[in-house]
Short mmCIF file of C-alpha atoms and ligand atoms in Angstrom, two decimals:
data_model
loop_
_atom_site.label_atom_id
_atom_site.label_comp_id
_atom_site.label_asym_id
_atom_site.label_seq_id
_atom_site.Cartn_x
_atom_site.Cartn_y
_atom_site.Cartn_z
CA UNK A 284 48.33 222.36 110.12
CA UNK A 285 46.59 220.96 113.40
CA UNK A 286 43.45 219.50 113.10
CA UNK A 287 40.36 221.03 113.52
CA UNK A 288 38.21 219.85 116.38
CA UNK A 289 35.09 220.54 118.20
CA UNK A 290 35.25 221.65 121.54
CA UNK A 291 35.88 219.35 123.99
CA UNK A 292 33.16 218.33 126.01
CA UNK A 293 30.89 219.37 122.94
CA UNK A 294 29.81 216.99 120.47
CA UNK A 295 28.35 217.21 116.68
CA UNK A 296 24.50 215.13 116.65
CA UNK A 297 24.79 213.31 113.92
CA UNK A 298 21.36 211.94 111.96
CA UNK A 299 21.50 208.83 112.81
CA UNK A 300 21.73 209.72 116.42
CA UNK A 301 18.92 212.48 116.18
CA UNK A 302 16.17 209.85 115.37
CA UNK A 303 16.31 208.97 119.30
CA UNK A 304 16.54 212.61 120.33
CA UNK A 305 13.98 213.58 118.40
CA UNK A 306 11.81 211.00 119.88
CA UNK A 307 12.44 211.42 123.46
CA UNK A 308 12.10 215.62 122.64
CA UNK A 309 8.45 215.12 121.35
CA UNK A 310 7.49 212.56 124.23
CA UNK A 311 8.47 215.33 126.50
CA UNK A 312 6.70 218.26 124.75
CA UNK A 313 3.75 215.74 124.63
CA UNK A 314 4.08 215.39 128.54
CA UNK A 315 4.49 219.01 129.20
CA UNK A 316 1.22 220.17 127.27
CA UNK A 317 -0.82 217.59 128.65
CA UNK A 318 -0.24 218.73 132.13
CA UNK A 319 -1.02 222.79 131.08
CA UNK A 320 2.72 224.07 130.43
CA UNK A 321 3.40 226.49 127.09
CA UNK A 322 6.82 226.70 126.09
CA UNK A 323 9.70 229.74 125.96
CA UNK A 324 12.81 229.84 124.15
CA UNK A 325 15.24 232.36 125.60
CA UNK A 326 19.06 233.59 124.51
CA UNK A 327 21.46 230.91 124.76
CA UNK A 328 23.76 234.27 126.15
CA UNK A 329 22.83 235.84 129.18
CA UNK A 330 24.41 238.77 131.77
CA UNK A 331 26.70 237.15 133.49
CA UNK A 332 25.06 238.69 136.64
CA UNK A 333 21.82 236.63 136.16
CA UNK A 334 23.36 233.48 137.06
CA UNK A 335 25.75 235.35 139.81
CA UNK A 336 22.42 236.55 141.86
CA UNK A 337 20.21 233.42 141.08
CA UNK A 338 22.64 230.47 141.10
CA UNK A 339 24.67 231.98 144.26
CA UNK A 340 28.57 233.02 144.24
CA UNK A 341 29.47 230.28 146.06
CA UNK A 342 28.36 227.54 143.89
CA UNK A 343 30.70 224.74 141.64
CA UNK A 344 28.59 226.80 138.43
CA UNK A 345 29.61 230.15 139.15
CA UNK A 346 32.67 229.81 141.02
CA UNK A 347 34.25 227.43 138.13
CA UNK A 348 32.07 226.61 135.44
CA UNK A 349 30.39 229.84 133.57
CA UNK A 350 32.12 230.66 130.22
CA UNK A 351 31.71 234.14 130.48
CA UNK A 352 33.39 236.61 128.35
CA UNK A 353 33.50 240.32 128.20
CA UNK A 354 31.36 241.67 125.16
CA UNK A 355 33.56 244.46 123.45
CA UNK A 356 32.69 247.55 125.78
CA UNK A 357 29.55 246.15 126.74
CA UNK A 358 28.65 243.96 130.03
CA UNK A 359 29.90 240.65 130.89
CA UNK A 360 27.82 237.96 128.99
CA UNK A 361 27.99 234.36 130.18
CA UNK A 362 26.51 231.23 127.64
CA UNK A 363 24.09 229.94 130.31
CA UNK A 364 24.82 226.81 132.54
CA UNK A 365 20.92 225.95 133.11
CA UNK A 366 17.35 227.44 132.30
CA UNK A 367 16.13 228.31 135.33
CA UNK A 368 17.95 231.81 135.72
CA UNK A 369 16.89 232.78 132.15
CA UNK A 370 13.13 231.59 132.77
CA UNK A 371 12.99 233.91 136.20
CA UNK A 372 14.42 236.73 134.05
CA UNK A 373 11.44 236.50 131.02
CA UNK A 374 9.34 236.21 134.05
CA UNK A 375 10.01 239.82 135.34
CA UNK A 376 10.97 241.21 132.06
CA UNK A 377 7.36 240.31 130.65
CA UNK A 378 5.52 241.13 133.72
CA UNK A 379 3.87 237.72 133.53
CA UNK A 380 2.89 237.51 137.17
CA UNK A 381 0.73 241.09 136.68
CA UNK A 382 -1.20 238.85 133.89
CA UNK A 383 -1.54 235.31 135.31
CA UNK A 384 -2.03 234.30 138.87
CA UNK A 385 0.09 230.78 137.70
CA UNK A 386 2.24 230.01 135.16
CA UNK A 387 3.60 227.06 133.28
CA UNK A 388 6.59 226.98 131.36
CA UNK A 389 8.72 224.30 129.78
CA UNK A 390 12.10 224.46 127.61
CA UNK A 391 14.36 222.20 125.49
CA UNK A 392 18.02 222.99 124.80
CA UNK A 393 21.92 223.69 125.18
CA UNK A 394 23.21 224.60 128.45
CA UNK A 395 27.11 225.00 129.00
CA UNK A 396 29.35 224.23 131.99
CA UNK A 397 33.35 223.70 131.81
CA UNK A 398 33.09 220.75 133.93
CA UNK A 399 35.47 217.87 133.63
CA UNK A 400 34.01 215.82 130.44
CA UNK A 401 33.58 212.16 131.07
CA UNK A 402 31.03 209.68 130.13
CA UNK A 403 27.33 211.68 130.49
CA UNK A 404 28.95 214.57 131.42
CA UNK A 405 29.69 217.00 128.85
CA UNK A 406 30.32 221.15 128.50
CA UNK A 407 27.67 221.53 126.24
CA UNK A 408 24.55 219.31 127.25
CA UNK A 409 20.62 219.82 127.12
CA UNK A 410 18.40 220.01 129.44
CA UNK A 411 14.85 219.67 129.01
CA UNK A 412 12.48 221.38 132.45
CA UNK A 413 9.22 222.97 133.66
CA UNK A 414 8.69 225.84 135.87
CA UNK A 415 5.56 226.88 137.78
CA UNK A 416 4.97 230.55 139.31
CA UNK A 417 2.82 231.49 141.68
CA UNK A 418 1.53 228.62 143.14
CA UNK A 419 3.30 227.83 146.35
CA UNK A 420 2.36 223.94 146.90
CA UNK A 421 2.76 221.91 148.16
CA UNK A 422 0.16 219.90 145.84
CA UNK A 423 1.87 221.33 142.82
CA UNK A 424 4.93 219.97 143.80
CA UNK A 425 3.89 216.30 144.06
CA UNK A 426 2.62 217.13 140.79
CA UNK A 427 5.24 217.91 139.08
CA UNK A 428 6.89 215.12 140.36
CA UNK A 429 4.89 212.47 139.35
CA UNK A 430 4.79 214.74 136.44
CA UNK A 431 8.44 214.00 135.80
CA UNK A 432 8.60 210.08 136.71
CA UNK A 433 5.56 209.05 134.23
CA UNK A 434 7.31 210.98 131.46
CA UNK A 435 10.41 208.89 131.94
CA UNK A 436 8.44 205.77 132.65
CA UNK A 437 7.06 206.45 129.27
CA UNK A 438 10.32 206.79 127.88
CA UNK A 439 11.01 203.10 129.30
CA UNK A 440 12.94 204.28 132.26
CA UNK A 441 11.71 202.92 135.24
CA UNK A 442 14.34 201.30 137.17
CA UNK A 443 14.97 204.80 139.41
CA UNK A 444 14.81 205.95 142.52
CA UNK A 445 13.48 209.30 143.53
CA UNK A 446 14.93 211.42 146.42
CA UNK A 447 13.44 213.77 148.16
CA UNK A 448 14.32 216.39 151.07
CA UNK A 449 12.98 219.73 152.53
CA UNK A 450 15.51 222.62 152.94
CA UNK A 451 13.04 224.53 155.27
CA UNK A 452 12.35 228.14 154.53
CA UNK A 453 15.19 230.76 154.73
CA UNK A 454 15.36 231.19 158.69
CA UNK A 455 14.73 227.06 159.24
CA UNK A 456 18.07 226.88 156.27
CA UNK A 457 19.94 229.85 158.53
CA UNK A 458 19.32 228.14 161.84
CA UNK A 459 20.29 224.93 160.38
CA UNK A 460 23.52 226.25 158.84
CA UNK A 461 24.95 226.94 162.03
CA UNK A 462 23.95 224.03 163.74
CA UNK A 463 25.65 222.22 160.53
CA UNK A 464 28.90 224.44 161.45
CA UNK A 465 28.54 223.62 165.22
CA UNK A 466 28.98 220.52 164.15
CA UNK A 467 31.79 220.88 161.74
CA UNK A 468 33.68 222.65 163.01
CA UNK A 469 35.38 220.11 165.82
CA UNK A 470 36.16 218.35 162.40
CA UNK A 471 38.05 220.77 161.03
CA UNK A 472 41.01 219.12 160.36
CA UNK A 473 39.98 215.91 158.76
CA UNK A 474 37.19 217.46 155.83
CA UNK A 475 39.11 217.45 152.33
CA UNK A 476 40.30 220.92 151.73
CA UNK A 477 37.30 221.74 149.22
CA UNK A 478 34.90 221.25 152.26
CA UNK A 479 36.92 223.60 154.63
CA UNK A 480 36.85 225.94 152.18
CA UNK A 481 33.30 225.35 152.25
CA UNK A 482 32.47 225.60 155.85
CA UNK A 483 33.67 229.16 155.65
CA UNK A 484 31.37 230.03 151.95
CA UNK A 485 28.66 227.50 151.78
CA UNK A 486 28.49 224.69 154.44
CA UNK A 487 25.23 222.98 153.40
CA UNK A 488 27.26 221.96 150.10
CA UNK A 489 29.67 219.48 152.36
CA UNK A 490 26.69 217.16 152.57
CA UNK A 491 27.31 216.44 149.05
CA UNK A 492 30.90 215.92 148.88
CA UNK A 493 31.75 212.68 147.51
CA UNK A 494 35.62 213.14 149.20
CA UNK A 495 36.24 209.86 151.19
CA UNK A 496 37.80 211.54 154.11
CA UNK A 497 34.16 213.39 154.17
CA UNK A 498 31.80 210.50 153.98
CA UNK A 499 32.17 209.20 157.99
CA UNK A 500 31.97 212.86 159.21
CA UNK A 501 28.89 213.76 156.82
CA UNK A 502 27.06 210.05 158.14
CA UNK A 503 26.99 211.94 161.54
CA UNK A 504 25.74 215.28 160.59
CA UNK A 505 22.38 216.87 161.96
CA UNK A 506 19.35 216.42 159.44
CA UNK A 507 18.17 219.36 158.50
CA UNK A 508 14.72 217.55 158.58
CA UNK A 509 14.56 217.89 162.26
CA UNK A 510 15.11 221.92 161.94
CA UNK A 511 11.76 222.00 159.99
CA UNK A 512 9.49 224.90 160.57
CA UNK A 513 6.51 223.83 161.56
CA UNK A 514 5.08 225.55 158.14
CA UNK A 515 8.12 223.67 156.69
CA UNK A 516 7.07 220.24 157.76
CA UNK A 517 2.99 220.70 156.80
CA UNK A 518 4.39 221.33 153.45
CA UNK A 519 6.73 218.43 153.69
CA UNK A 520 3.96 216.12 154.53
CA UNK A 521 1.63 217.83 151.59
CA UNK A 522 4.12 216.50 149.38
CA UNK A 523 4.13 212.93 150.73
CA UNK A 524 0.77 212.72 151.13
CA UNK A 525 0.11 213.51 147.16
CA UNK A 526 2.64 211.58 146.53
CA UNK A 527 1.82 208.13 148.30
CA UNK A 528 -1.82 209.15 146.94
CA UNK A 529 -0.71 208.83 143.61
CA UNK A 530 1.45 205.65 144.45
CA UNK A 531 5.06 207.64 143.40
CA UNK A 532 7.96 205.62 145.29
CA UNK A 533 10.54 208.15 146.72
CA UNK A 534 13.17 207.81 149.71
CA UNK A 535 13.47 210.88 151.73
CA UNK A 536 17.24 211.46 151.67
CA UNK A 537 18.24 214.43 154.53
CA UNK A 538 21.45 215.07 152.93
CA UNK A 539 20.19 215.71 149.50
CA UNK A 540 21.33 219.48 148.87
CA UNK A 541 22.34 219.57 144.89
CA UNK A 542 24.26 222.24 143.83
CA UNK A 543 22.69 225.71 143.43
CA UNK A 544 21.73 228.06 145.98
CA UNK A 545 18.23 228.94 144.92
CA UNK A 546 16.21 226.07 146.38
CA UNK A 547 13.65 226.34 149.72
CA UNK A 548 11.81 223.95 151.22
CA UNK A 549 10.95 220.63 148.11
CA UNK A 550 14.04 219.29 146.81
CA UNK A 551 14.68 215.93 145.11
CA UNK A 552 16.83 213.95 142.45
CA UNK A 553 15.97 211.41 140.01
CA UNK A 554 18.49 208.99 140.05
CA UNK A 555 18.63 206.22 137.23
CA UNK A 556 20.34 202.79 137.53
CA UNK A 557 19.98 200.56 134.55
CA UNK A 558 21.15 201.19 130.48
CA UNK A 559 24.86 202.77 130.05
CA UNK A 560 24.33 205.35 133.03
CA UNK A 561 28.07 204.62 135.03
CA UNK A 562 28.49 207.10 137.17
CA UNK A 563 26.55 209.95 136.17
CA UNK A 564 23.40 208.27 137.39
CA UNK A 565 21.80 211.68 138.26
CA UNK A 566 18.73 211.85 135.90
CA UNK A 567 16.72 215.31 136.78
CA UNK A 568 16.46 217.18 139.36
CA UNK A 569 14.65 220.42 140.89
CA UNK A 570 12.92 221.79 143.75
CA UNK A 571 11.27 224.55 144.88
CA UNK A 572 12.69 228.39 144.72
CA UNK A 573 10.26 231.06 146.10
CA UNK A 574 13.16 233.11 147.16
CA UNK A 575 14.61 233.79 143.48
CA UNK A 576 12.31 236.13 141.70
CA UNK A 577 12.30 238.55 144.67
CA UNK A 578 16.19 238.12 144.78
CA UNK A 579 16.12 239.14 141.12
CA UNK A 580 13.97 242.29 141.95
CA UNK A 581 10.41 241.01 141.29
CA UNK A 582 7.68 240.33 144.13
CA UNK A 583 8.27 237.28 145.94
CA UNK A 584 6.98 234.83 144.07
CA UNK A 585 6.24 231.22 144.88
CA UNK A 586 8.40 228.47 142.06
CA UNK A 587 9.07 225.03 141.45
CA UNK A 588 10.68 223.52 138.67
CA UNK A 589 13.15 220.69 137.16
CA UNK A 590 16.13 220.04 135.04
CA UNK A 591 16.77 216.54 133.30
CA UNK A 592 19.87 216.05 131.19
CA UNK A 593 18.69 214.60 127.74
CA UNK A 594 22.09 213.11 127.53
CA UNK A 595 21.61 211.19 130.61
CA UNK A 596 18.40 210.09 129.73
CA UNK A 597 19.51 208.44 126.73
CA UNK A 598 21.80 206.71 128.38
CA UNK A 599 19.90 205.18 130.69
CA UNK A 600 17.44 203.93 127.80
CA UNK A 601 20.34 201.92 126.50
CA UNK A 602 20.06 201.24 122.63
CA UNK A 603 16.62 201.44 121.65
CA UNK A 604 15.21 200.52 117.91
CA UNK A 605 15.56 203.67 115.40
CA UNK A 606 11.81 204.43 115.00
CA UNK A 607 12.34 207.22 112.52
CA UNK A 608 10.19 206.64 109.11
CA UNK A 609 10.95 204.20 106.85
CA UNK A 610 12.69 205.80 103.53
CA UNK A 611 12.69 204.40 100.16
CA UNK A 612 15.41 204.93 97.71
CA UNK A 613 15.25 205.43 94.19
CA UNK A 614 18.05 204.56 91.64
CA UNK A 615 18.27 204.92 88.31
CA UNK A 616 19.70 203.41 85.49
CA UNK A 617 21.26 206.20 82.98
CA UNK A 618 20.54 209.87 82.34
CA UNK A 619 16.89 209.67 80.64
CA UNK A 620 15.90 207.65 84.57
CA UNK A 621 17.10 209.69 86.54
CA UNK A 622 15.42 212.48 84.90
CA UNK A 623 12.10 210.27 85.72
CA UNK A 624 13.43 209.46 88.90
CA UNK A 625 13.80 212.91 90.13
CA UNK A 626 10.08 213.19 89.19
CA UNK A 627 9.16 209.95 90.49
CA UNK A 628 10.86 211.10 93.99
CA UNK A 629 8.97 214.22 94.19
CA UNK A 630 5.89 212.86 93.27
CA UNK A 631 6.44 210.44 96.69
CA UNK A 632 7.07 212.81 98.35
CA UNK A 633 4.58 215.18 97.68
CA UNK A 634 2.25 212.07 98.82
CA UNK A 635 3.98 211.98 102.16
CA UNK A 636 6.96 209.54 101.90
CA UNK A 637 10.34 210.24 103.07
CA UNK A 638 12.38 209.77 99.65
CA UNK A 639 15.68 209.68 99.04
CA UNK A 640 17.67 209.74 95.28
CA UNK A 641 20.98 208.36 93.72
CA UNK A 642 21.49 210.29 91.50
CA UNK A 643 25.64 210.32 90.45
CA UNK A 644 25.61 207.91 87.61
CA UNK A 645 27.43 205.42 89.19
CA UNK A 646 26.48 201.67 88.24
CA UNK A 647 23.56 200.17 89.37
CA UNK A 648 25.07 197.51 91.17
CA UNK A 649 27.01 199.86 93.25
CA UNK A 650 23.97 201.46 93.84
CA UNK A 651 21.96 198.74 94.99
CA UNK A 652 24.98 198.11 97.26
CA UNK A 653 24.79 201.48 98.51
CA UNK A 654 20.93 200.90 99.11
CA UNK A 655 21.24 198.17 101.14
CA UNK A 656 23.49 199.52 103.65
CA UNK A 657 22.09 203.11 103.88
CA UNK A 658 19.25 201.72 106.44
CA UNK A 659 16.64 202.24 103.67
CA UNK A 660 13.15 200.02 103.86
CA UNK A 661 12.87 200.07 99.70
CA UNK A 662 13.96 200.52 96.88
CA UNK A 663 12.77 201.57 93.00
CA UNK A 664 14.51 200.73 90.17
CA UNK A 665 14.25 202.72 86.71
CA UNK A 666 15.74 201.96 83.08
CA UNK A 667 15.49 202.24 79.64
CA UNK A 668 13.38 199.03 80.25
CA UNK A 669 10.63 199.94 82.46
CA UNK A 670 10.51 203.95 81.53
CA UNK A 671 9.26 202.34 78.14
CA UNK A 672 6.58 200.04 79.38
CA UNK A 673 5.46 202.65 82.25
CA UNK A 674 6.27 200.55 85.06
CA UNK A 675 8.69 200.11 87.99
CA UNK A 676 11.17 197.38 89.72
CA UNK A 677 11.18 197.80 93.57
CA UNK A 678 12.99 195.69 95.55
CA UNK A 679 12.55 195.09 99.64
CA UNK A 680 16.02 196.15 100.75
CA UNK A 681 14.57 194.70 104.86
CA UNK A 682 13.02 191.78 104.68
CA UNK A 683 13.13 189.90 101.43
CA UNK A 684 10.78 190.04 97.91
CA UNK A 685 10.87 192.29 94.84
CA UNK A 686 8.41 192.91 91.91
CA UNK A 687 7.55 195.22 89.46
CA UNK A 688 4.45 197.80 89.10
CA UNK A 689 2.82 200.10 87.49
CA UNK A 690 4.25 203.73 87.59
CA UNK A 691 0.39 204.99 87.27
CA UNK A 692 -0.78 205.14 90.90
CA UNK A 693 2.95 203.99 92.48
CA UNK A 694 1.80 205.90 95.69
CA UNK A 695 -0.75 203.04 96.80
CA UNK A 696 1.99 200.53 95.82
CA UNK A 697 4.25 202.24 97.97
CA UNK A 698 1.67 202.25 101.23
CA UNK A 699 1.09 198.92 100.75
CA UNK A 700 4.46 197.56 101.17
CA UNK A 701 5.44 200.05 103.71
CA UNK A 702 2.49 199.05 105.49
CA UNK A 703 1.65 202.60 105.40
CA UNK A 704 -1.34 205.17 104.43
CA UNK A 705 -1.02 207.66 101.77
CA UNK A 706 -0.44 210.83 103.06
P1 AMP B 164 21.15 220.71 137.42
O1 AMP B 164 20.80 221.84 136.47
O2 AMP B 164 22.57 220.76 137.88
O3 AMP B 164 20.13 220.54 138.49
O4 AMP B 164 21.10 219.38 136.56
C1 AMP B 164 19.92 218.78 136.10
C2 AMP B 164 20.26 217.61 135.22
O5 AMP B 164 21.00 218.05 134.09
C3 AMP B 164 21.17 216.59 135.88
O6 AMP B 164 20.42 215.67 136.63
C4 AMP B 164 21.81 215.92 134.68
O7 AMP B 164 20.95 214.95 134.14
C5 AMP B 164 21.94 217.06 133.70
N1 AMP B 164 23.29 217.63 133.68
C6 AMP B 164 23.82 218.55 134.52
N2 AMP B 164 25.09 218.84 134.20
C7 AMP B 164 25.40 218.07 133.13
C8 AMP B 164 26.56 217.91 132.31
N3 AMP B 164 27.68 218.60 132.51
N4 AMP B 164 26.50 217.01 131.29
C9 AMP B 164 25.37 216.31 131.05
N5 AMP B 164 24.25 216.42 131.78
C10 AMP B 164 24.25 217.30 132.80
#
C-alpha cells in the first residue's frame, strides 16, 4: 500500500511549532485593534468567478494557480488564493458601505496557490492583512504602512526594506501601457517567451520578470512615475510626506508592479533580508484598489489593504525562544497516586496552570526520563509515601533543585517556583 501523505506544498503545524505562530498571530491582532480594525472570517471556498473579475484573467493566480473544481451541478468553486477578493465580496454582500462611511477589516488564515513549493513558498500558506473602504488617502495609506512596519518591528524584524511605487489611476496605467509596448515592442525577439506572451495579455507584468534575457531590456523601460496624473502625483507625494513625517524608510522602486491586477495608484512590498528568508524575501505586500468593488458591481469605492505571508515572517525571525507557558508534569507512583494525581492535576489547573499527567503505569524512572525531555518546567512526584503524610516531591526538571511540600495549599507552592501568580 503507498503511503499516505499530505499534500505537497501543504504542511501539518505541529505543537511545538504553534507556540511561535500563536505568538506572532496575537501580536498582529494586538496591532490591528489598536489602530481601529474589527476582524471577518469568510469561506475558505469561494466562486471561482470572484477571483476571475477581482484578481484579473491574465494574472500567474488565475491563469495557473486557482484549485478550482466543479461542485456537482452547481457553479465552479475555487479554495481562495488570497483575502482580498473574499473581503470585497462581504463588503457588497453586507451592504457595509450604506452603514459606515470607513471601514476596517483584518483577517488571519489559509490561502491556496499550486505554485512550485520551495523553501517559504508553499500551496497552502497564511496570510494575515487589513483592508480599509472608503477612505481614498492618501494619509490612510502612509498609515497603514507604518501600520505594517511597526508590527513587524515588534515582531523583531527590522532589517527590511520597504518599496514603494504609484500605478497612476486607470487612464495614467492605460496611457502608460502603451508607452510600455512602444517600447517593447522593438524588443520583441529577445524577451523570454513568458514576457511575449505577456506583451500581448498584460505588459505591465514584464517589469517583474526575473528571466535574465529580460533584466537589460526592463533596466531601460519608461517609469511609469513620469506618466503620473497630476492627481496621481499629489497623492504620491501625500504618501511620502506622511511617511518621512513619521520617519518610515522606503525606496521608491518604478518597476514595482506585483502580481494582481486590482491595484491603482499606492503600491509597495516589504522585503525582508536577515533570519532563514533565501529567496522568498518578499514579506507583505498591498496597495491601493479603488477600482475593485465597482468592478465587482458595488459603487466605486475607495481601498487599500495588505497581505503578509505568516510563513515568511517566521522565517525571517529565525529561531526565536518558545515563550509558550511553562507546564508542570505530574507522575505517579502506582494506582492509589495516580488516582490523587488526576485530582491533584485538576486542582492546578483549575488554579490556572497548564498541567500535564503520566498516567500509564510505567516506572517512575522512565517517567522522570520522559519528564525531562518533554520540555516541561516541573515536576510532582506522588507515592504510597507522601499520599500518607499529605505532602508532595517536586523536582525542577530546568534549572536544578527539588523538595518536598505540603499538598494543602500546593497552588502557592507552585507560583512560587514558576515565578508565577495564582490564577
Ligand atoms: P500576495 O497576496 O501575492 O500579495 O502576497 C502577499 C504575501 O503573502 C507575500 O509577500 C508572501 O509573504 C506571502 N505569500 C504569497 N504567496 C505565498 C506562497 N505560495 N507561500 C508562502 N507565502 C506566500
Amino acid at each position: 500500500m503507498t503511503k499516505l501523505r499530505a499534500v505537497k506544498g501543504m504542511n501539518d503545524l505541529l505543537p511545538e511549532e504553534l507556540g511561535r505562530w500563536r505568538r506572532l498571530e496575537s501580536i498582529f491582532r494586538e496591532t490591528a485593534e489598536r489602530y481601529g480594525f474589527g476582524e471577518i472570517r469568510t469561506p475558505l471556498l469561494e466562486p471561482t468567478e470572484l477571483f476571475v473579475r477581482s484578481i484579473g484573467e491574465a494574472t500567474d493566480i488565475v491563469e495557473k494557480e486557482m484549485y478550482t473544481f466543479h461542485d456537482k451541478g452547481e457553479k465552479n468553486l475555487t479554495l481562495r488564493p488570497e483575502g482580498t477578493a473574499s473581503c470585497a465580496r462581504a463588503y457588497l454582500e453586507h451592504t457595509v458601505g450604506a452603514r459606515e462611511a470607513i471601514t476596517r477589516w483584518y483577517y488571519l488564515g489559509p490561502m491556496f496557490r499550486r505554485e512550485r513549493p520551495t523553501r517559504g513558498r508553499y500551496r497552502q500558506f497564511h496570510q494575515a492583512g487589513v483592508e480599509v473602504y472608503g477612505d481614498p488617502g492618501p494619509f490612510i495609506d502612509a498609515e497603514i504602512i507604518d501600520m505594517l512596519v511597526r508590527f513587524l518591528s515588534e515582531l523583531g524584524i527590522v532589517d527590511l526594506r520597504v518599496l514603494l511605487n504609484s500605478l497612476g489611476d486607470q487612464e495614467t496605467r492605460q496611457n502608460y501601457r502603451e508607452a510600455l509596448i512602444r517600447y517593447l515592442e522593438p524588443h520583441r525577439g529577445s524577451l523570454s517567451a513568458d514576457s511575449q506572451r505577456r506583451l500581448e495579455t498584460n505588459p505591465l507584468r514584464i517589469l517583474d520578470s526575473k528571466a535574465p534575457e529580460d533584466q537589460a531590456i526592463i533596466e531601460d523601460a519608461p517609469s511609469i512615475l513620469e506618466h503620473l496624473s497630476e492627481e496621481d502625483q499629489a497623492h504620491f507625494d501625500g504618501v511620502r510626506r506622511t511617511l518621512d513625517r513619521l520617519g518610515t524608510p522606503y525606496e521608491i522602486e518604478p518597476r514595482l508592479v506585483r502580481g494582481l491586477d486590482y491595484y491603482s495608484r499606492t503600491l509597495f512590498e516589504v522585503q525582508g533580508r536577515g533570519g532563514e528568508l533565501g529567496a522568498q524575501n518578499a514579506l507583505a505586500g498591498g496597495g491601493r484598489y479603488d477600482g475593485m468593488i465597482e468592478e465587482l458591481g458595488g459603487k466605486a469605492t475607495p481601498a487599500f489593504g495588505f497581505a503578509l505571508g505568516i510563513e515568511r515572517l517566521l522565517l525571517a525571525m529565525g529561531e526565536a525562544e518558545d515563550e509558550s507557558r511553562p507546564r508542570v508534569m505530574i507522575l505517579a507512583a502506582n494506582d492509589e497516586a495516580r488516582v490523587e494525581a488526576v485530582a491533584l492535576a485538576r486542582e492546578l489547573r483549575d488554579a490556572g496552570f497548564n498541567i500535564e499527567t503520566d498516567l500509564r503505569g510505567t516506572s517512575l524512572k522512565s517517567q522522570l526520563r520522559r519528564a525531562d525531555r518533554s520540555g516541561a518546567a516541573l515536576a510532582f512526584i506522588l507515592g504510597d509515601d507522601e499520599l500518607a503524610r499529605g505532602v508532595v516531591q517536586w523536582k525542577r526538571l530546568e534549572g536544578e533543585g527539588s523538595g518536598e511540600s505540603p499538598r494543602e495549599g500546593i497552588a502557592s507552592v507552585v507560583a512560587e517556583l514558576l515565578g508565577q501568580k495564582v490564577g
